């Protein structure tokens, strides 16, 4: 069982519930060490003086803020410690907001909040039920690992969920990142209607279990093959798609392909599970089946062509 990353108390008015904070997300990224090619020698990162080349220990290092022009303000670690936020043991809910009002742009990390002791299950359950019924989120600030966070506390499935939020000063506006956007022409009514039809045809219940990290799977497969001394083969890159010239025609074909062209294709055991394949795997299968014009087909068109072949 995971250990809590923070423990303290959740406070709402005069009600205080001791709680523990647990990470709700696990990192499944495959991490590598660095080696010098052709050797078994590890590559290590060292902190060195750029003028002398001598290695410097951590207790000999101070921080410096760049003023520009090569000038820096030097700050000792204990000076930062003196002004750091106190190691808070409270999450004080300052207000409640409609959960739908919080733009997803603000959300950062997700944690579970559980009562620290069974003795406080009643108060915890009461607050959880109130949040669930109201569909509101409590807004609070708290300190984790020496850093102050903005947070939204809401009801999950029989447990409270704490989402850390970005402060508005941390968010970058599109124009500040990308510069000016091209002038967007007003869509023709029939194009907009067709686009909405495509959205409707592609709408289905959200099933997160249908989505997998395919790249990590390929990395694991590569590592297992190399460990077993097998030859590594790479899939042929799919042909690039042609540029869309007639937007309305492309939308029409997309909607028609989603509807199956008004004709239900025969279902065979051979074609079962096409929806579970990646676009790359569909391209590969289409190449093996000799499907013509596959490079210009959408995913839906590929599935239809494979089922009909």
PDB file of N, CA, C and O in Angstrom, residues 239 271 282-297 301-309:
ATOM      1  N   UNK A 239       1.841   5.486 -45.884  1.00  0.00           N
ATOM      2  CA  UNK A 239       1.949   6.551 -46.880  1.00  0.00           C
ATOM      3  C   UNK A 239       1.256   7.806 -46.369  1.00  0.00           C
ATOM      4  O   UNK A 239       0.213   7.728 -45.719  1.00  0.00           O
ATOM      5  N   UNK A 271     -12.513 -10.365 -39.192  1.00  0.00           N
ATOM      6  CA  UNK A 271     -12.474  -8.911 -39.103  1.00  0.00           C
ATOM      7  C   UNK A 271     -12.827  -8.397 -37.704  1.00  0.00           C
ATOM      8  O   UNK A 271     -12.950  -7.219 -37.500  1.00  0.00           O
ATOM      9  N   UNK A 282      -3.982  -0.794 -38.492  1.00  0.00           N
ATOM     10  CA  UNK A 282      -4.992  -0.852 -39.546  1.00  0.00           C
ATOM     11  C   UNK A 282      -4.353  -0.657 -40.918  1.00  0.00           C
ATOM     12  O   UNK A 282      -4.682  -1.343 -41.886  1.00  0.00           O
ATOM     13  N   UNK A 283      -3.425   0.314 -41.015  1.00  0.00           N
ATOM     14  CA  UNK A 283      -2.718   0.554 -42.278  1.00  0.00           C
ATOM     15  C   UNK A 283      -1.949  -0.698 -42.710  1.00  0.00           C
ATOM     16  O   UNK A 283      -1.948  -1.075 -43.880  1.00  0.00           O
ATOM     17  N   UNK A 284      -1.295  -1.330 -41.740  1.00  0.00           N
ATOM     18  CA  UNK A 284      -0.511  -2.526 -42.036  1.00  0.00           C
ATOM     19  C   UNK A 284      -1.410  -3.659 -42.538  1.00  0.00           C
ATOM     20  O   UNK A 284      -1.101  -4.339 -43.522  1.00  0.00           O
ATOM     21  N   UNK A 285      -2.547  -3.847 -41.843  1.00  0.00           N
ATOM     22  CA  UNK A 285      -3.481  -4.899 -42.236  1.00  0.00           C
ATOM     23  C   UNK A 285      -4.060  -4.627 -43.625  1.00  0.00           C
ATOM     24  O   UNK A 285      -4.221  -5.537 -44.438  1.00  0.00           O
ATOM     25  N   UNK A 286      -4.361  -3.341 -43.886  1.00  0.00           N
ATOM     26  CA  UNK A 286      -4.897  -2.971 -45.199  1.00  0.00           C
ATOM     27  C   UNK A 286      -3.871  -3.238 -46.302  1.00  0.00           C
ATOM     28  O   UNK A 286      -4.223  -3.668 -47.404  1.00  0.00           O
ATOM     29  N   UNK A 287      -2.596  -2.993 -46.006  1.00  0.00           N
ATOM     30  CA  UNK A 287      -1.537  -3.263 -46.980  1.00  0.00           C
ATOM     31  C   UNK A 287      -1.443  -4.764 -47.263  1.00  0.00           C
ATOM     32  O   UNK A 287      -1.286  -5.186 -48.404  1.00  0.00           O
ATOM     33  N   UNK A 288      -1.555  -5.563 -46.190  1.00  0.00           N
ATOM     34  CA  UNK A 288      -1.494  -7.019 -46.354  1.00  0.00           C
ATOM     35  C   UNK A 288      -2.683  -7.546 -47.157  1.00  0.00           C
ATOM     36  O   UNK A 288      -2.560  -8.520 -47.902  1.00  0.00           O
ATOM     37  N   UNK A 289      -3.854  -6.908 -46.988  1.00  0.00           N
ATOM     38  CA  UNK A 289      -5.062  -7.343 -47.685  1.00  0.00           C
ATOM     39  C   UNK A 289      -5.173  -6.751 -49.091  1.00  0.00           C
ATOM     40  O   UNK A 289      -6.127  -7.027 -49.819  1.00  0.00           O
ATOM     41  N   UNK A 290      -4.205  -5.883 -49.449  1.00  0.00           N
ATOM     42  CA  UNK A 290      -4.204  -5.307 -50.789  1.00  0.00           C
ATOM     43  C   UNK A 290      -5.294  -4.273 -51.000  1.00  0.00           C
ATOM     44  O   UNK A 290      -5.784  -4.102 -52.123  1.00  0.00           O
ATOM     45  N   UNK A 291      -5.671  -3.555 -49.934  1.00  0.00           N
ATOM     46  CA  UNK A 291      -6.705  -2.521 -50.052  1.00  0.00           C
ATOM     47  C   UNK A 291      -6.128  -1.337 -50.831  1.00  0.00           C
ATOM     48  O   UNK A 291      -5.108  -0.764 -50.429  1.00  0.00           O
ATOM     49  N   UNK A 292      -6.773  -0.954 -51.904  1.00  0.00           N
ATOM     50  CA  UNK A 292      -6.296   0.148 -52.731  1.00  0.00           C
ATOM     51  C   UNK A 292      -6.728   1.498 -52.165  1.00  0.00           C
ATOM     52  O   UNK A 292      -7.809   1.624 -51.606  1.00  0.00           O
ATOM     53  N   UNK A 293      -5.856   2.498 -52.345  1.00  0.00           N
ATOM     54  CA  UNK A 293      -6.174   3.854 -51.897  1.00  0.00           C
ATOM     55  C   UNK A 293      -6.178   4.009 -50.394  1.00  0.00           C
ATOM     56  O   UNK A 293      -6.770   4.945 -49.858  1.00  0.00           O
ATOM     57  N   UNK A 294      -5.510   3.100 -49.667  1.00  0.00           N
ATOM     58  CA  UNK A 294      -5.560   3.125 -48.207  1.00  0.00           C
ATOM     59  C   UNK A 294      -4.932   4.392 -47.604  1.00  0.00           C
ATOM     60  O   UNK A 294      -5.318   4.835 -46.539  1.00  0.00           O
ATOM     61  N   UNK A 295      -3.943   4.972 -48.309  1.00  0.00           N
ATOM     62  CA  UNK A 295      -3.249   6.141 -47.771  1.00  0.00           C
ATOM     63  C   UNK A 295      -4.158   7.357 -47.660  1.00  0.00           C
ATOM     64  O   UNK A 295      -3.897   8.273 -46.883  1.00  0.00           O
ATOM     65  N   UNK A 296      -5.261   7.375 -48.454  1.00  0.00           N
ATOM     66  CA  UNK A 296      -6.168   8.514 -48.449  1.00  0.00           C
ATOM     67  C   UNK A 296      -7.393   8.266 -47.563  1.00  0.00           C
ATOM     68  O   UNK A 296      -8.274   9.113 -47.466  1.00  0.00           O
ATOM     69  N   UNK A 297      -7.449   7.091 -46.925  1.00  0.00           N
ATOM     70  CA  UNK A 297      -8.634   6.730 -46.153  1.00  0.00           C
ATOM     71  C   UNK A 297      -8.522   7.191 -44.703  1.00  0.00           C
ATOM     72  O   UNK A 297      -7.444   7.184 -44.104  1.00  0.00           O
ATOM     73  N   UNK A 301     -12.951   4.643 -42.737  1.00  0.00           N
ATOM     74  CA  UNK A 301     -12.958   4.088 -44.091  1.00  0.00           C
ATOM     75  C   UNK A 301     -12.085   2.841 -44.185  1.00  0.00           C
ATOM     76  O   UNK A 301     -12.414   1.880 -44.893  1.00  0.00           O
ATOM     77  N   UNK A 302     -10.966   2.854 -43.445  1.00  0.00           N
ATOM     78  CA  UNK A 302     -10.104   1.677 -43.422  1.00  0.00           C
ATOM     79  C   UNK A 302     -10.828   0.484 -42.812  1.00  0.00           C
ATOM     80  O   UNK A 302     -10.763  -0.634 -43.327  1.00  0.00           O
ATOM     81  N   UNK A 303     -11.513   0.733 -41.675  1.00  0.00           N
ATOM     82  CA  UNK A 303     -12.253  -0.341 -41.023  1.00  0.00           C
ATOM     83  C   UNK A 303     -13.314  -0.903 -41.962  1.00  0.00           C
ATOM     84  O   UNK A 303     -13.489  -2.127 -42.081  1.00  0.00           O
ATOM     85  N   UNK A 304     -14.022  -0.017 -42.654  1.00  0.00           N
ATOM     86  CA  UNK A 304     -15.073  -0.456 -43.569  1.00  0.00           C
ATOM     87  C   UNK A 304     -14.494  -1.273 -44.731  1.00  0.00           C
ATOM     88  O   UNK A 304     -15.026  -2.326 -45.108  1.00  0.00           O
ATOM     89  N   UNK A 305     -13.375  -0.789 -45.278  1.00  0.00           N
ATOM     90  CA  UNK A 305     -12.760  -1.493 -46.401  1.00  0.00           C
ATOM     91  C   UNK A 305     -12.251  -2.878 -45.975  1.00  0.00           C
ATOM     92  O   UNK A 305     -12.363  -3.848 -46.732  1.00  0.00           O
ATOM     93  N   UNK A 306     -11.709  -2.968 -44.767  1.00  0.00           N
ATOM     94  CA  UNK A 306     -11.193  -4.240 -44.280  1.00  0.00           C
ATOM     95  C   UNK A 306     -12.331  -5.233 -44.022  1.00  0.00           C
ATOM     96  O   UNK A 306     -12.205  -6.423 -44.297  1.00  0.00           O
ATOM     97  N   UNK A 307     -13.439  -4.723 -43.510  1.00  0.00           N
ATOM     98  CA  UNK A 307     -14.580  -5.604 -43.247  1.00  0.00           C
ATOM     99  C   UNK A 307     -15.208  -6.106 -44.560  1.00  0.00           C
ATOM    100  O   UNK A 307     -15.736  -7.204 -44.613  1.00  0.00           O
ATOM    101  N   UNK A 308     -15.108  -5.265 -45.601  1.00  0.00           N
ATOM    102  CA  UNK A 308     -15.726  -5.640 -46.880  1.00  0.00           C
ATOM    103  C   UNK A 308     -14.805  -6.484 -47.748  1.00  0.00           C
ATOM    104  O   UNK A 308     -15.252  -7.107 -48.699  1.00  0.00           O
ATOM    105  N   UNK A 309     -13.473  -6.519 -47.409  1.00  0.00           N
ATOM    106  CA  UNK A 309     -12.530  -7.249 -48.259  1.00  0.00           C
ATOM    107  C   UNK A 309     -12.626  -8.759 -48.055  1.00  0.00           C
ATOM    108  O   UNK A 309     -13.081  -9.231 -47.034  1.00  0.00           O
TER     109      UNK A 309
END
